[in-house]
PDB file of C-alpha atoms in Angstrom:
ATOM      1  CA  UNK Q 244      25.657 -83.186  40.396  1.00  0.00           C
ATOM      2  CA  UNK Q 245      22.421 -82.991  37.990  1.00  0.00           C
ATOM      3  CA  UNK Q 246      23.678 -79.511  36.636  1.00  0.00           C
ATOM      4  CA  UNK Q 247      27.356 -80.580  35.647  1.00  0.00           C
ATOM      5  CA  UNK Q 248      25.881 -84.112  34.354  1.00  0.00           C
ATOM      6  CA  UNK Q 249      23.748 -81.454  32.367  1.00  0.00           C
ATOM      7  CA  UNK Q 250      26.753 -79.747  31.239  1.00  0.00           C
ATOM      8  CA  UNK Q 251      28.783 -82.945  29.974  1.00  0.00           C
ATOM      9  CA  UNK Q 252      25.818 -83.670  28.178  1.00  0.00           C
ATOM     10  CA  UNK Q 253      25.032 -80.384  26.208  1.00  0.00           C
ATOM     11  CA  UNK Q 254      28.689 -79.546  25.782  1.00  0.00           C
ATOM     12  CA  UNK Q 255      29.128 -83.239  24.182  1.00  0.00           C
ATOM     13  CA  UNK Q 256      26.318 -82.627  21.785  1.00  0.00           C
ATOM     14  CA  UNK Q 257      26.970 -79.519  20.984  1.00  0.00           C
ATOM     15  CA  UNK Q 258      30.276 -80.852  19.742  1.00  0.00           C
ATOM     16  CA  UNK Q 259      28.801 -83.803  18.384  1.00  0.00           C
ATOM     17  CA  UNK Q 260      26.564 -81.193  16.162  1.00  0.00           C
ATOM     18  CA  UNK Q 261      29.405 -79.297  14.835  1.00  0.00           C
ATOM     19  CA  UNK Q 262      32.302 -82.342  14.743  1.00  0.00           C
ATOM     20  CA  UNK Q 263      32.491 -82.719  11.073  1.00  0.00           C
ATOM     21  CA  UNK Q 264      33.123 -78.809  10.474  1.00  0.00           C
ATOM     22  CA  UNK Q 265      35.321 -78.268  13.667  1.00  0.00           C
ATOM     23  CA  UNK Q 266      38.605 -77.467  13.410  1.00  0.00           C
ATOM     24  CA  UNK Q 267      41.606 -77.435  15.638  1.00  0.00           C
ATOM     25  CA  UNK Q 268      40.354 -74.796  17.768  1.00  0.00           C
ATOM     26  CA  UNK Q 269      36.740 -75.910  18.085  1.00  0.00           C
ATOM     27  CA  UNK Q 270      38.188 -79.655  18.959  1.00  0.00           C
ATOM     28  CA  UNK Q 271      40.667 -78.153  21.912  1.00  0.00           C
ATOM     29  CA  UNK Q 272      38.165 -75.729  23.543  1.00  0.00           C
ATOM     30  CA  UNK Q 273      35.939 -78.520  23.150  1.00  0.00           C
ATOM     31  CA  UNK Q 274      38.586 -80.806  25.390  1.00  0.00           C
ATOM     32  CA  UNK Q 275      39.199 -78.406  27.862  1.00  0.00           C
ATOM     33  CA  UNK Q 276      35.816 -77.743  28.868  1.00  0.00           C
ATOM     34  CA  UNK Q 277      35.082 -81.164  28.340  1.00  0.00           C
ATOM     35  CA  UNK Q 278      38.014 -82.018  31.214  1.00  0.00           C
ATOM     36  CA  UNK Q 279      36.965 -79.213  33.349  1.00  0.00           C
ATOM     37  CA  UNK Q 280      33.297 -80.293  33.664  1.00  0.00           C
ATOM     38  CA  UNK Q 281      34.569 -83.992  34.590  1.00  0.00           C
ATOM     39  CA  UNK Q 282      37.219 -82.435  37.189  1.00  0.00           C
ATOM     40  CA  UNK Q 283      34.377 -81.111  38.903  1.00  0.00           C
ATOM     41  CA  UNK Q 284      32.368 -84.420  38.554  1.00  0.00           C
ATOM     42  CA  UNK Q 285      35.134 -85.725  40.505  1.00  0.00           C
ATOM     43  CA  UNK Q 286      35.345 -83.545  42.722  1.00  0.00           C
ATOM     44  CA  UNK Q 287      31.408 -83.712  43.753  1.00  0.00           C
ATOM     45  CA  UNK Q 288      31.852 -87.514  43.694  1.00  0.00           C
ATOM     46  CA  UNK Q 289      33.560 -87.131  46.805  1.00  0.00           C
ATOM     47  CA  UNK Q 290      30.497 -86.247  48.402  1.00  0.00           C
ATOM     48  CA  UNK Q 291      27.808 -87.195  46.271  1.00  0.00           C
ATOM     49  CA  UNK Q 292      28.463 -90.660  44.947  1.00  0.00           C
ATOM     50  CA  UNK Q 293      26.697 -90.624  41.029  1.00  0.00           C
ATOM     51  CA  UNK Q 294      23.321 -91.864  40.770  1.00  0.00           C
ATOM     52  CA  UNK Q 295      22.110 -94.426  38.169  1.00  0.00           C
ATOM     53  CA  UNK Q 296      20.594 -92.075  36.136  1.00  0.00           C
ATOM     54  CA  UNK Q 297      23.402 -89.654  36.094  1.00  0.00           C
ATOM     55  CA  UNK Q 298      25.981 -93.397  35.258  1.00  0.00           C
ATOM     56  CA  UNK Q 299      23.349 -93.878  32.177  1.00  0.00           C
ATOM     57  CA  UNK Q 300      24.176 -90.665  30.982  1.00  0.00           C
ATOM     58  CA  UNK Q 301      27.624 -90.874  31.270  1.00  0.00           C
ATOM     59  CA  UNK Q 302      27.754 -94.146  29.572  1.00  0.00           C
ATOM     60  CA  UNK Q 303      26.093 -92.777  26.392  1.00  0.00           C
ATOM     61  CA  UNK Q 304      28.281 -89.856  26.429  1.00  0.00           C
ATOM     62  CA  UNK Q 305      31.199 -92.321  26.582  1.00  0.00           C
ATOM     63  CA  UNK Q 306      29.614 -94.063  23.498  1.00  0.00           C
ATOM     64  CA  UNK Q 307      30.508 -90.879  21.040  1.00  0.00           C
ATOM     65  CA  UNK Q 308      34.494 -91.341  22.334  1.00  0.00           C
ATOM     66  CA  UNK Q 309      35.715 -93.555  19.452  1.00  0.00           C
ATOM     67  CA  UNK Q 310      34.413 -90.854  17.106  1.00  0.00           C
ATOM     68  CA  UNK Q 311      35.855 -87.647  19.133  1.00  0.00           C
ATOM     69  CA  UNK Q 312      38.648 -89.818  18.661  1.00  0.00           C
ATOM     70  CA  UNK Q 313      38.634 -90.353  15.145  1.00  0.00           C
ATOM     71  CA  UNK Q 314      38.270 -86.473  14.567  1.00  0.00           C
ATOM     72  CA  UNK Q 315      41.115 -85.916  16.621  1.00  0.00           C
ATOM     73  CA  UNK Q 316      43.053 -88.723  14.782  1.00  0.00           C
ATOM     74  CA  UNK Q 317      42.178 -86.956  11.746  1.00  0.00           C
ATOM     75  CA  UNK Q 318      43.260 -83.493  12.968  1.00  0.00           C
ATOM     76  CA  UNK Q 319      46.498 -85.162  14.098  1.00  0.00           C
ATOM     77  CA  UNK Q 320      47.593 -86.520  10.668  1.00  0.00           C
ATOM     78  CA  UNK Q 321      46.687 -83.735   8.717  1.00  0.00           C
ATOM     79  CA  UNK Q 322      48.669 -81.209  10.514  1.00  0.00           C
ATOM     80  CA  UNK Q 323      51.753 -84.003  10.398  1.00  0.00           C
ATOM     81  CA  UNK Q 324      51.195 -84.014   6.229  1.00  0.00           C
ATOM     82  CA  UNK Q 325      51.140 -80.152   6.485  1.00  0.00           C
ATOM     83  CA  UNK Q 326      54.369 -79.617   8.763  1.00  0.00           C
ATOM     84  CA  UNK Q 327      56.043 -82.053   6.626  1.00  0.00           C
ATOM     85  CA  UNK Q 328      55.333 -80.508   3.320  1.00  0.00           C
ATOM     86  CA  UNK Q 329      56.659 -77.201   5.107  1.00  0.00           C
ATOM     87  CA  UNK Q 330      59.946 -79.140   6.223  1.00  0.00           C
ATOM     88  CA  UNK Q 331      60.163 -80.114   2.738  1.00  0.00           C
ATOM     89  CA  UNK Q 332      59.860 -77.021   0.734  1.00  0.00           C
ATOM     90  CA  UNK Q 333      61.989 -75.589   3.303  1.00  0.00           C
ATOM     91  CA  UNK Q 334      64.840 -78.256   2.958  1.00  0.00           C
ATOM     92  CA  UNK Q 335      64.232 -77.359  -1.124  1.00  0.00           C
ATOM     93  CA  UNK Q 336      64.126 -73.531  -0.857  1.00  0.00           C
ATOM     94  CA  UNK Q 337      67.726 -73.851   1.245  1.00  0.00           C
ATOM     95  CA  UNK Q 338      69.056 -76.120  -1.428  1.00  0.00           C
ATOM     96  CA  UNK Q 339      67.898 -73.849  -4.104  1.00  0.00           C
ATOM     97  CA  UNK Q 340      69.312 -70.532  -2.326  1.00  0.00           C
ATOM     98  CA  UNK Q 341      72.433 -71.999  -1.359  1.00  0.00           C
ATOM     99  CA  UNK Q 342      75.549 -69.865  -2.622  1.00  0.00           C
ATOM    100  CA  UNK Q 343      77.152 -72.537  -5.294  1.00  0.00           C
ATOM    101  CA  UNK Q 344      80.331 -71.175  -3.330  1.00  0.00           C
ATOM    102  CA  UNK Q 345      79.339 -72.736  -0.248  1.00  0.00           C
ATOM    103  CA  UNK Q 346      79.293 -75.881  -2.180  1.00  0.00           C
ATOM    104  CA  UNK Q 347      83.134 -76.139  -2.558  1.00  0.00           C
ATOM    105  CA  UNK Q 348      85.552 -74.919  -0.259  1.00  0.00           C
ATOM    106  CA  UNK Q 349      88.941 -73.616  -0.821  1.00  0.00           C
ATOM    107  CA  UNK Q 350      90.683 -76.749   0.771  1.00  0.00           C
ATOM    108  CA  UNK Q 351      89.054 -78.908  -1.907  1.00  0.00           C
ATOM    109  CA  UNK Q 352      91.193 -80.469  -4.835  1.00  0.00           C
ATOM    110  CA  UNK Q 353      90.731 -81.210  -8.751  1.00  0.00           C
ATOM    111  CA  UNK Q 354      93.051 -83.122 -10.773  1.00  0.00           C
ATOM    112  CA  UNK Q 355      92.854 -83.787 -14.498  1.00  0.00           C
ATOM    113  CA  UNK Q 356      94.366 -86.867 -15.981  1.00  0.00           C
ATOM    114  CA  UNK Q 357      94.690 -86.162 -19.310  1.00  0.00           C
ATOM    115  CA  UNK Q 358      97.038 -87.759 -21.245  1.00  0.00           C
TER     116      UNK Q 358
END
């Protein structure tokens, strides 16, 4: 149980050190690892209830969550803004290509009213 309280902690801030560079990628291996470690906290728990000392040190850890959060927040809206500028030059590009033929169809009708 010491060695994969170990590993939360050093995976945590070794994330923590690198947070305001990390990118997608560094945030979602980040998770993963991060979820693996605590599956196998779980699953030890079974056995080995945690200690004190190892519940102190998962309580800090938990501390750093609102801004592992944040980061992810962050990482969130800024690939929305960037698929919806690419929706939007998309929707323009179409609109710009379009065949002005496509526009009207044979089955549509113009009358003049002069006089």
């Amino acid at each position: 149980m010491d060695e994969l309280i170990r590993q939360l902690e050093e995976c945590t801030q070794h994330f923590l050190s690198e947070m305001e560079e990390a990118d997608y990628l560094v945030v979602e291996q980040f998770v993963e690892q991060r979820d693996e470690i605590i599956a196998k906290i779980k699953d030890a728990e079974r056995t080995t209830p945690l200690l004190e000392k190892h519940k102190v040190v998962v309580n800090r850890l938990l501390q750093h969550d609102p801004a592992i959060v944040r980061k992810i927040t962050f990482l969130r809206n800024e690939a929305s803004l960037k698929i919806k500028s690419f929706q939007q030059a998309t929707t323009q590009r179409n609109a710009y290509e379009s065949n002005p033929s496509d526009m009207y169809t044979q089955e549509s009708y113009f009358f003049d009213k002069k006089k």
